[in-house]
């Protein structure tokens, strides 16, 4: 297998990387964690998918953690295998990150789908993912593990790397199978044989024949018992039929008996009814004897009742006439009273005089007096006002005179503002004169006022007289009005009374001459009252007598039915005697039936007990047969196991021999390859390596052979590297050199620069076995010793890129 190119998309640290892989030694250089190992692990993932042991943290781990949901994670490798060119692609798709893959040869798709592609690759490479890893990947940590292990573990690891451990597994499985077969055989023998060594199947056989005998005996008993039971069932049936017959006869007898009893009851009832009817008819006949006398009374009652009606009519009219006549007398008296009253009112009215004229005259005089009074009062008011004015004038003049007098003649005149002198006295006099004149006017006015007052008093008295006269005349007028009303109402009353008296007189004339005989009326009524109970009795009697015809009819019906019943009764009694039934008959038949049934039940019980016992024996027989079958089966199986045990022992021996043979042939080859490498790498310093049965490495130094502990750490690591490379070479050779590339991941470990150079030189010579060697390291001084160089660089965003130049 030669890898041509690797392309990654969103795979772990790589967003995108494309690598052309040349032949020879390809150096993959980069810092720790830059993604060097990732590159070659991606190749394993492309080939084996999630089965490859490269998965560090599950399938989600291979996808670049910064990739978005819809970005695809994919690894594509191109490689040559034999003469074909392959293109293999594997990717994660969809939300569920399902793995899918495709494989093409020279552009033709030969497989599709995760598992199909893996299966095809396993077939074509001739190795599964585990063998692939062992043969292709040599890592420093594997080497460290190889040297650190104890001998037994080391051997186990190497054998497992070479796939020889599978043989151990086979040997182990066969011997486990042989052990288990022996164990099964022992436990089967313990079942087949009793502790005393006797064969248990013999015991089972004799048990079986015993139970067969028992069952035969019980079957014979069962048949005899069944025959007996059949006989008993016949007896039971017969007894039952007899009992049913007796029951039927008993029922018929009871029926006839109850019919006779019911006829007897009918007879009794009808006889009693006949007696009742005869009684009733007798009573009615007796009562009907009084009928003629009562009918006479009824006739008299009818006649008197007619007379009473006539008398009643006359009595009503007579009473009407009497009240009309009384009304007439009453109304005539009323007319007389009304007439008297009118006359008296009219004469009083005539005596009242001419009061209207008096009223008119008095009112006119009163009006005149009122006018005179109004004038006189106005005059008096003026005089009072005048008198008050003059009195005020006198008071003012007096005070002025006193003022002038007090100031004297030297005072200044308030009008002309000159001294008064002689004018002072003139003024005083003038004032005195004016005061005297004013007081004289006052006096005169007082005289006039007194006369005016006297006139007012007089006139008021006269007016009062006139007013009194008017009041008197008004009273007369009022009285006259009352009298006129009386005259009118008397006249109306007279008219009404006269009309009523006329109406009564006309009604009296209509009633003509009424004849009413009151004593006769009383006599008739009394007699009617006397006759009434007789008439009522007659009515009741007639109603009662209406019952006679139906009673007579019922009497003849009942008699006819009674005759029939008597006849049926005679026949029923006779039939009862003829039936000749004895109740003892039924009791005896019932007892017999119950006894026969008891016998049968006892027989059934015995049969069932017999059958139960037979069933028990049958179950025992079945169990014995089953046990026998089981024991026979166990014996057959024990035989088989004996054969198998023998076969397994033979097979075990064969496989052990085979394993020894393989191991013995692998070890010298491995030792030869490792020894050659070691001599070359140590530049013939040592004579070679030897590997013992436990895969412990011995170094040939001069004439002696020594364990690794004698040598330096670097030399021991080198020896282990040689062993590891030999294992890869052996596997590659065994697979037909299909996989002839090698990955060496940080294998320099503790090697010094000379050794490193030697190892690098050796790698070139290893190209005979491995066409391509991918050398992963962080040590950059190897760059000149490799045929191709790939530099892995980590970017700021955490992703990595590939480049060809170490300084780029
Ligand atoms: N799915 C992923 N997405 C992004 N980074 C990842 C993912 N899986 C692993 N890594 C990173 O890849 C790096 C490991 O890569 P790898 O082992 O290839 O490095 P290396 O160059 O071989 O280192 P060393 O020299 O130490 O062996 C780690 O830093 C890890 O965080
Ligand atoms: Mg690494």
PDB file of C-alpha atoms in Angstrom, residues 116-348:
ATOM      1  CA  UNK A 116     -19.480  -1.926   3.613  1.00  0.00           C
ATOM      2  CA  UNK A 117     -16.367   0.160   2.947  1.00  0.00           C
ATOM      3  CA  UNK A 118     -14.653  -0.989   6.177  1.00  0.00           C
ATOM      4  CA  UNK A 119     -15.414  -4.664   5.304  1.00  0.00           C
ATOM      5  CA  UNK A 120     -13.995  -4.195   1.809  1.00  0.00           C
ATOM      6  CA  UNK A 121     -10.774  -2.582   3.150  1.00  0.00           C
ATOM      7  CA  UNK A 122     -10.236  -5.368   5.755  1.00  0.00           C
ATOM      8  CA  UNK A 123     -10.556  -7.891   2.929  1.00  0.00           C
ATOM      9  CA  UNK A 124      -8.187  -6.091   0.557  1.00  0.00           C
ATOM     10  CA  UNK A 125      -5.490  -5.233   3.158  1.00  0.00           C
ATOM     11  CA  UNK A 126      -5.674  -8.695   4.761  1.00  0.00           C
ATOM     12  CA  UNK A 127      -5.747  -7.230   8.266  1.00  0.00           C
ATOM     13  CA  UNK A 128      -8.202  -5.756  10.705  1.00  0.00           C
ATOM     14  CA  UNK A 129      -7.706  -2.405  12.459  1.00  0.00           C
ATOM     15  CA  UNK A 130      -5.788  -3.968  15.328  1.00  0.00           C
ATOM     16  CA  UNK A 131      -3.202  -5.703  13.069  1.00  0.00           C
ATOM     17  CA  UNK A 132      -2.994  -2.521  10.982  1.00  0.00           C
ATOM     18  CA  UNK A 133      -2.053  -0.453  14.014  1.00  0.00           C
ATOM     19  CA  UNK A 134       0.527  -2.905  15.204  1.00  0.00           C
ATOM     20  CA  UNK A 135       2.221  -3.202  11.837  1.00  0.00           C
ATOM     21  CA  UNK A 136       1.994   0.484  10.770  1.00  0.00           C
ATOM     22  CA  UNK A 137       2.252   2.624  13.899  1.00  0.00           C
ATOM     23  CA  UNK A 138       5.295   2.557  16.054  1.00  0.00           C
ATOM     24  CA  UNK A 139       4.989   5.118  18.825  1.00  0.00           C
ATOM     25  CA  UNK A 140       7.395   6.076  21.529  1.00  0.00           C
ATOM     26  CA  UNK A 141       4.849   5.166  24.165  1.00  0.00           C
ATOM     27  CA  UNK A 142       4.530   1.615  22.678  1.00  0.00           C
ATOM     28  CA  UNK A 143       8.296   1.218  22.916  1.00  0.00           C
ATOM     29  CA  UNK A 144       8.307   2.475  26.498  1.00  0.00           C
ATOM     30  CA  UNK A 145       5.547  -0.003  27.292  1.00  0.00           C
ATOM     31  CA  UNK A 146       7.517  -2.870  25.697  1.00  0.00           C
ATOM     32  CA  UNK A 147      10.582  -2.227  27.878  1.00  0.00           C
ATOM     33  CA  UNK A 148       8.620  -1.591  31.090  1.00  0.00           C
ATOM     34  CA  UNK A 149       6.615  -4.859  31.060  1.00  0.00           C
ATOM     35  CA  UNK A 150       7.388  -7.962  33.134  1.00  0.00           C
ATOM     36  CA  UNK A 151       8.485 -11.042  31.108  1.00  0.00           C
ATOM     37  CA  UNK A 152       5.098 -12.824  31.093  1.00  0.00           C
ATOM     38  CA  UNK A 153       3.257  -9.634  30.091  1.00  0.00           C
ATOM     39  CA  UNK A 154       5.867  -8.789  27.493  1.00  0.00           C
ATOM     40  CA  UNK A 155       5.461 -12.191  25.891  1.00  0.00           C
ATOM     41  CA  UNK A 156       1.706 -11.748  25.952  1.00  0.00           C
ATOM     42  CA  UNK A 157       1.994  -8.308  24.330  1.00  0.00           C
ATOM     43  CA  UNK A 158       4.329  -9.463  21.575  1.00  0.00           C
ATOM     44  CA  UNK A 159       2.189 -12.541  20.863  1.00  0.00           C
ATOM     45  CA  UNK A 160      -0.912 -10.362  20.794  1.00  0.00           C
ATOM     46  CA  UNK A 161       0.841  -7.933  18.399  1.00  0.00           C
ATOM     47  CA  UNK A 162       1.642 -10.896  16.166  1.00  0.00           C
ATOM     48  CA  UNK A 163      -1.867 -12.281  16.505  1.00  0.00           C
ATOM     49  CA  UNK A 164      -0.571 -15.518  18.053  1.00  0.00           C
ATOM     50  CA  UNK A 165      -2.557 -14.885  21.239  1.00  0.00           C
ATOM     51  CA  UNK A 166      -5.575 -16.005  19.212  1.00  0.00           C
ATOM     52  CA  UNK A 167      -4.127 -19.541  19.398  1.00  0.00           C
ATOM     53  CA  UNK A 168      -3.894 -19.267  23.179  1.00  0.00           C
ATOM     54  CA  UNK A 169      -7.486 -18.292  23.196  1.00  0.00           C
ATOM     55  CA  UNK A 170      -8.390 -21.343  21.118  1.00  0.00           C
ATOM     56  CA  UNK A 171      -6.409 -23.667  23.387  1.00  0.00           C
ATOM     57  CA  UNK A 172      -8.004 -22.098  26.422  1.00  0.00           C
ATOM     58  CA  UNK A 173     -11.489 -22.423  24.952  1.00  0.00           C
ATOM     59  CA  UNK A 174     -10.974 -26.108  24.026  1.00  0.00           C
ATOM     60  CA  UNK A 175      -9.662 -27.030  27.472  1.00  0.00           C
ATOM     61  CA  UNK A 176     -12.570 -25.128  29.081  1.00  0.00           C
ATOM     62  CA  UNK A 177     -14.964 -27.079  26.852  1.00  0.00           C
ATOM     63  CA  UNK A 178     -13.257 -30.374  27.871  1.00  0.00           C
ATOM     64  CA  UNK A 179     -13.546 -29.442  31.533  1.00  0.00           C
ATOM     65  CA  UNK A 180     -17.185 -28.503  31.173  1.00  0.00           C
ATOM     66  CA  UNK A 181     -17.907 -31.773  29.305  1.00  0.00           C
ATOM     67  CA  UNK A 182     -16.328 -33.757  32.153  1.00  0.00           C
ATOM     68  CA  UNK A 183     -18.278 -31.822  34.716  1.00  0.00           C
ATOM     69  CA  UNK A 184     -21.544 -32.465  32.809  1.00  0.00           C
ATOM     70  CA  UNK A 185     -20.691 -36.165  32.539  1.00  0.00           C
ATOM     71  CA  UNK A 186     -20.059 -36.434  36.283  1.00  0.00           C
ATOM     72  CA  UNK A 187     -23.333 -34.830  37.173  1.00  0.00           C
ATOM     73  CA  UNK A 188     -25.201 -37.049  34.669  1.00  0.00           C
ATOM     74  CA  UNK A 189     -23.615 -40.202  36.150  1.00  0.00           C
ATOM     75  CA  UNK A 190     -24.736 -39.080  39.622  1.00  0.00           C
ATOM     76  CA  UNK A 191     -28.286 -38.947  38.278  1.00  0.00           C
ATOM     77  CA  UNK A 192     -28.185 -42.230  36.313  1.00  0.00           C
ATOM     78  CA  UNK A 193     -26.778 -44.413  39.125  1.00  0.00           C
ATOM     79  CA  UNK A 194     -27.747 -44.681  42.802  1.00  0.00           C
ATOM     80  CA  UNK A 195     -24.952 -44.305  45.407  1.00  0.00           C
ATOM     81  CA  UNK A 196     -24.831 -48.124  45.752  1.00  0.00           C
ATOM     82  CA  UNK A 197     -24.048 -48.366  42.012  1.00  0.00           C
ATOM     83  CA  UNK A 198     -27.382 -49.806  40.867  1.00  0.00           C
ATOM     84  CA  UNK A 199     -28.955 -48.579  37.652  1.00  0.00           C
ATOM     85  CA  UNK A 200     -31.806 -46.188  38.419  1.00  0.00           C
ATOM     86  CA  UNK A 201     -33.575 -46.961  35.141  1.00  0.00           C
ATOM     87  CA  UNK A 202     -34.109 -50.596  36.319  1.00  0.00           C
ATOM     88  CA  UNK A 203     -35.871 -49.324  39.420  1.00  0.00           C
ATOM     89  CA  UNK A 204     -38.045 -47.062  37.269  1.00  0.00           C
ATOM     90  CA  UNK A 205     -38.958 -49.986  34.995  1.00  0.00           C
ATOM     91  CA  UNK A 206     -40.141 -52.221  37.869  1.00  0.00           C
ATOM     92  CA  UNK A 207     -42.154 -49.277  39.313  1.00  0.00           C
ATOM     93  CA  UNK A 208     -43.778 -48.848  35.925  1.00  0.00           C
ATOM     94  CA  UNK A 209     -44.843 -52.494  35.644  1.00  0.00           C
ATOM     95  CA  UNK A 210     -46.204 -52.437  39.229  1.00  0.00           C
ATOM     96  CA  UNK A 211     -48.399 -49.471  38.544  1.00  0.00           C
ATOM     97  CA  UNK A 212     -49.603 -51.055  35.285  1.00  0.00           C
ATOM     98  CA  UNK A 213     -50.845 -54.094  37.244  1.00  0.00           C
ATOM     99  CA  UNK A 214     -52.611 -51.877  39.774  1.00  0.00           C
ATOM    100  CA  UNK A 215     -54.311 -49.911  37.018  1.00  0.00           C
ATOM    101  CA  UNK A 216     -55.550 -53.127  35.324  1.00  0.00           C
ATOM    102  CA  UNK A 217     -57.055 -54.353  38.593  1.00  0.00           C
ATOM    103  CA  UNK A 218     -58.733 -51.032  39.277  1.00  0.00           C
ATOM    104  CA  UNK A 219     -60.104 -50.893  35.709  1.00  0.00           C
ATOM    105  CA  UNK A 220     -61.810 -54.305  36.219  1.00  0.00           C
ATOM    106  CA  UNK A 221     -63.342 -53.070  39.500  1.00  0.00           C
ATOM    107  CA  UNK A 222     -64.484 -49.920  37.769  1.00  0.00           C
ATOM    108  CA  UNK A 223     -66.301 -51.859  34.991  1.00  0.00           C
ATOM    109  CA  UNK A 224     -68.108 -54.070  37.579  1.00  0.00           C
ATOM    110  CA  UNK A 225     -69.103 -50.985  39.551  1.00  0.00           C
ATOM    111  CA  UNK A 226     -70.367 -49.237  36.415  1.00  0.00           C
ATOM    112  CA  UNK A 227     -72.612 -52.248  35.565  1.00  0.00           C
ATOM    113  CA  UNK A 228     -74.035 -52.216  39.094  1.00  0.00           C
ATOM    114  CA  UNK A 229     -74.648 -48.495  38.849  1.00  0.00           C
ATOM    115  CA  UNK A 230     -76.542 -48.931  35.562  1.00  0.00           C
ATOM    116  CA  UNK A 231     -78.834 -51.495  37.303  1.00  0.00           C
ATOM    117  CA  UNK A 232     -79.416 -49.080  40.193  1.00  0.00           C
ATOM    118  CA  UNK A 233     -80.271 -46.282  37.867  1.00  0.00           C
ATOM    119  CA  UNK A 234     -83.084 -48.431  36.426  1.00  0.00           C
ATOM    120  CA  UNK A 235     -84.515 -48.955  39.956  1.00  0.00           C
ATOM    121  CA  UNK A 236     -84.293 -45.265  40.649  1.00  0.00           C
ATOM    122  CA  UNK A 237     -86.103 -44.515  37.408  1.00  0.00           C
ATOM    123  CA  UNK A 238     -88.864 -46.983  38.162  1.00  0.00           C
ATOM    124  CA  UNK A 239     -89.346 -45.628  41.723  1.00  0.00           C
ATOM    125  CA  UNK A 240     -89.406 -42.138  40.322  1.00  0.00           C
ATOM    126  CA  UNK A 241     -92.089 -42.992  37.763  1.00  0.00           C
ATOM    127  CA  UNK A 242     -94.221 -44.611  40.474  1.00  0.00           C
ATOM    128  CA  UNK A 243     -93.850 -41.581  42.702  1.00  0.00           C
ATOM    129  CA  UNK A 244     -94.766 -39.231  39.855  1.00  0.00           C
ATOM    130  CA  UNK A 245     -97.892 -41.274  39.146  1.00  0.00           C
ATOM    131  CA  UNK A 246     -98.903 -41.086  42.824  1.00  0.00           C
ATOM    132  CA  UNK A 247     -98.239 -37.350  42.827  1.00  0.00           C
ATOM    133  CA  UNK A 248    -100.408 -36.880  39.765  1.00  0.00           C
ATOM    134  CA  UNK A 249    -103.292 -38.879  41.325  1.00  0.00           C
ATOM    135  CA  UNK A 250    -102.902 -36.920  44.520  1.00  0.00           C
ATOM    136  CA  UNK A 251    -103.141 -33.665  42.586  1.00  0.00           C
ATOM    137  CA  UNK A 252    -106.281 -34.845  40.772  1.00  0.00           C
ATOM    138  CA  UNK A 253    -107.850 -35.978  44.058  1.00  0.00           C
ATOM    139  CA  UNK A 254    -107.057 -32.630  45.703  1.00  0.00           C
ATOM    140  CA  UNK A 255    -108.546 -30.819  42.709  1.00  0.00           C
ATOM    141  CA  UNK A 256    -111.823 -32.797  42.889  1.00  0.00           C
ATOM    142  CA  UNK A 257    -111.950 -32.254  46.632  1.00  0.00           C
ATOM    143  CA  UNK A 258    -111.519 -28.550  46.385  1.00  0.00           C
ATOM    144  CA  UNK A 259    -114.177 -28.414  43.640  1.00  0.00           C
ATOM    145  CA  UNK A 260    -116.714 -30.147  45.954  1.00  0.00           C
ATOM    146  CA  UNK A 261    -115.732 -27.721  48.735  1.00  0.00           C
ATOM    147  CA  UNK A 262    -116.281 -24.761  46.439  1.00  0.00           C
ATOM    148  CA  UNK A 263    -119.710 -26.130  45.318  1.00  0.00           C
ATOM    149  CA  UNK A 264    -120.697 -26.544  48.938  1.00  0.00           C
ATOM    150  CA  UNK A 265    -119.722 -22.976  49.643  1.00  0.00           C
ATOM    151  CA  UNK A 266    -121.794 -21.825  46.609  1.00  0.00           C
ATOM    152  CA  UNK A 267    -124.765 -23.803  47.876  1.00  0.00           C
ATOM    153  CA  UNK A 268    -124.476 -22.185  51.298  1.00  0.00           C
ATOM    154  CA  UNK A 269    -124.230 -18.686  49.891  1.00  0.00           C
ATOM    155  CA  UNK A 270    -127.180 -19.124  47.518  1.00  0.00           C
ATOM    156  CA  UNK A 271    -129.442 -20.597  50.214  1.00  0.00           C
ATOM    157  CA  UNK A 272    -128.639 -17.679  52.464  1.00  0.00           C
ATOM    158  CA  UNK A 273    -129.379 -15.242  49.639  1.00  0.00           C
ATOM    159  CA  UNK A 274    -132.740 -16.911  48.924  1.00  0.00           C
ATOM    160  CA  UNK A 275    -133.700 -16.464  52.585  1.00  0.00           C
ATOM    161  CA  UNK A 276    -132.806 -12.770  52.446  1.00  0.00           C
ATOM    162  CA  UNK A 277    -134.825 -12.165  49.267  1.00  0.00           C
ATOM    163  CA  UNK A 278    -137.933 -13.936  50.750  1.00  0.00           C
ATOM    164  CA  UNK A 279    -137.639 -11.793  53.842  1.00  0.00           C
ATOM    165  CA  UNK A 280    -137.380  -8.568  51.855  1.00  0.00           C
ATOM    166  CA  UNK A 281    -140.401  -9.489  49.685  1.00  0.00           C
ATOM    167  CA  UNK A 282    -142.478 -10.320  52.756  1.00  0.00           C
ATOM    168  CA  UNK A 283    -141.686  -6.956  54.364  1.00  0.00           C
ATOM    169  CA  UNK A 284    -142.550  -5.093  51.142  1.00  0.00           C
ATOM    170  CA  UNK A 285    -145.873  -6.925  50.799  1.00  0.00           C
ATOM    171  CA  UNK A 286    -146.817  -6.045  54.351  1.00  0.00           C
ATOM    172  CA  UNK A 287    -145.986  -2.402  53.772  1.00  0.00           C
ATOM    173  CA  UNK A 288    -148.049  -2.244  50.564  1.00  0.00           C
ATOM    174  CA  UNK A 289    -151.220  -2.981  52.602  1.00  0.00           C
ATOM    175  CA  UNK A 290    -151.238   0.643  53.938  1.00  0.00           C
ATOM    176  CA  UNK A 291    -151.161   2.009  50.393  1.00  0.00           C
ATOM    177  CA  UNK A 292    -154.956   2.782  49.825  1.00  0.00           C
ATOM    178  CA  UNK A 293    -155.269   4.820  53.019  1.00  0.00           C
ATOM    179  CA  UNK A 294    -152.184   6.854  52.145  1.00  0.00           C
ATOM    180  CA  UNK A 295    -153.417   7.448  48.601  1.00  0.00           C
ATOM    181  CA  UNK A 296    -156.680   8.914  49.998  1.00  0.00           C
ATOM    182  CA  UNK A 297    -154.645  11.366  52.048  1.00  0.00           C
ATOM    183  CA  UNK A 298    -152.628  12.208  48.997  1.00  0.00           C
ATOM    184  CA  UNK A 299    -155.815  13.074  47.070  1.00  0.00           C
ATOM    185  CA  UNK A 300    -157.057  15.380  49.856  1.00  0.00           C
ATOM    186  CA  UNK A 301    -153.650  16.985  50.046  1.00  0.00           C
ATOM    187  CA  UNK A 302    -153.663  17.703  46.314  1.00  0.00           C
ATOM    188  CA  UNK A 303    -157.116  19.243  46.446  1.00  0.00           C
ATOM    189  CA  UNK A 304    -156.333  21.457  49.445  1.00  0.00           C
ATOM    190  CA  UNK A 305    -153.096  22.554  47.895  1.00  0.00           C
ATOM    191  CA  UNK A 306    -155.059  23.882  44.865  1.00  0.00           C
ATOM    192  CA  UNK A 307    -157.370  25.809  47.167  1.00  0.00           C
ATOM    193  CA  UNK A 308    -154.429  27.117  49.107  1.00  0.00           C
ATOM    194  CA  UNK A 309    -152.937  28.553  45.925  1.00  0.00           C
ATOM    195  CA  UNK A 310    -156.150  30.459  45.155  1.00  0.00           C
ATOM    196  CA  UNK A 311    -156.413  31.719  48.723  1.00  0.00           C
ATOM    197  CA  UNK A 312    -152.791  32.750  48.639  1.00  0.00           C
ATOM    198  CA  UNK A 313    -153.465  34.861  45.534  1.00  0.00           C
ATOM    199  CA  UNK A 314    -156.483  36.545  47.192  1.00  0.00           C
ATOM    200  CA  UNK A 315    -154.503  37.150  50.326  1.00  0.00           C
ATOM    201  CA  UNK A 316    -151.762  38.951  48.393  1.00  0.00           C
ATOM    202  CA  UNK A 317    -154.235  41.156  46.522  1.00  0.00           C
ATOM    203  CA  UNK A 318    -156.090  41.942  49.732  1.00  0.00           C
ATOM    204  CA  UNK A 319    -152.969  43.053  51.454  1.00  0.00           C
ATOM    205  CA  UNK A 320    -152.114  45.257  48.407  1.00  0.00           C
ATOM    206  CA  UNK A 321    -155.533  46.912  48.568  1.00  0.00           C
ATOM    207  CA  UNK A 322    -155.235  47.619  52.284  1.00  0.00           C
ATOM    208  CA  UNK A 323    -151.849  49.291  51.897  1.00  0.00           C
ATOM    209  CA  UNK A 324    -153.123  51.366  48.916  1.00  0.00           C
ATOM    210  CA  UNK A 325    -156.052  52.597  50.926  1.00  0.00           C
ATOM    211  CA  UNK A 326    -153.760  53.509  53.820  1.00  0.00           C
ATOM    212  CA  UNK A 327    -151.531  55.382  51.377  1.00  0.00           C
ATOM    213  CA  UNK A 328    -154.510  57.391  50.062  1.00  0.00           C
ATOM    214  CA  UNK A 329    -155.527  58.476  53.571  1.00  0.00           C
ATOM    215  CA  UNK A 330    -151.931  59.413  54.295  1.00  0.00           C
ATOM    216  CA  UNK A 331    -151.573  61.457  51.126  1.00  0.00           C
ATOM    217  CA  UNK A 332    -154.830  63.393  51.645  1.00  0.00           C
ATOM    218  CA  UNK A 333    -153.649  64.300  55.133  1.00  0.00           C
ATOM    219  CA  UNK A 334    -150.329  65.512  53.628  1.00  0.00           C
ATOM    220  CA  UNK A 335    -152.181  67.754  51.128  1.00  0.00           C
ATOM    221  CA  UNK A 336    -154.058  69.402  53.946  1.00  0.00           C
ATOM    222  CA  UNK A 337    -150.887  70.052  55.955  1.00  0.00           C
ATOM    223  CA  UNK A 338    -149.090  71.544  52.902  1.00  0.00           C
ATOM    224  CA  UNK A 339    -152.091  73.839  52.221  1.00  0.00           C
ATOM    225  CA  UNK A 340    -152.138  75.171  55.790  1.00  0.00           C
ATOM    226  CA  UNK A 341    -148.448  75.907  55.727  1.00  0.00           C
ATOM    227  CA  UNK A 342    -148.673  77.787  52.454  1.00  0.00           C
ATOM    228  CA  UNK A 343    -151.507  79.989  53.741  1.00  0.00           C
ATOM    229  CA  UNK A 344    -149.650  80.884  56.931  1.00  0.00           C
ATOM    230  CA  UNK A 345    -146.470  81.753  54.951  1.00  0.00           C
ATOM    231  CA  UNK A 346    -148.364  83.897  52.512  1.00  0.00           C
ATOM    232  CA  UNK A 347    -150.135  85.907  55.294  1.00  0.00           C
ATOM    233  CA  UNK A 348    -146.779  86.493  57.122  1.00  0.00           C
TER     234      UNK A 348
END
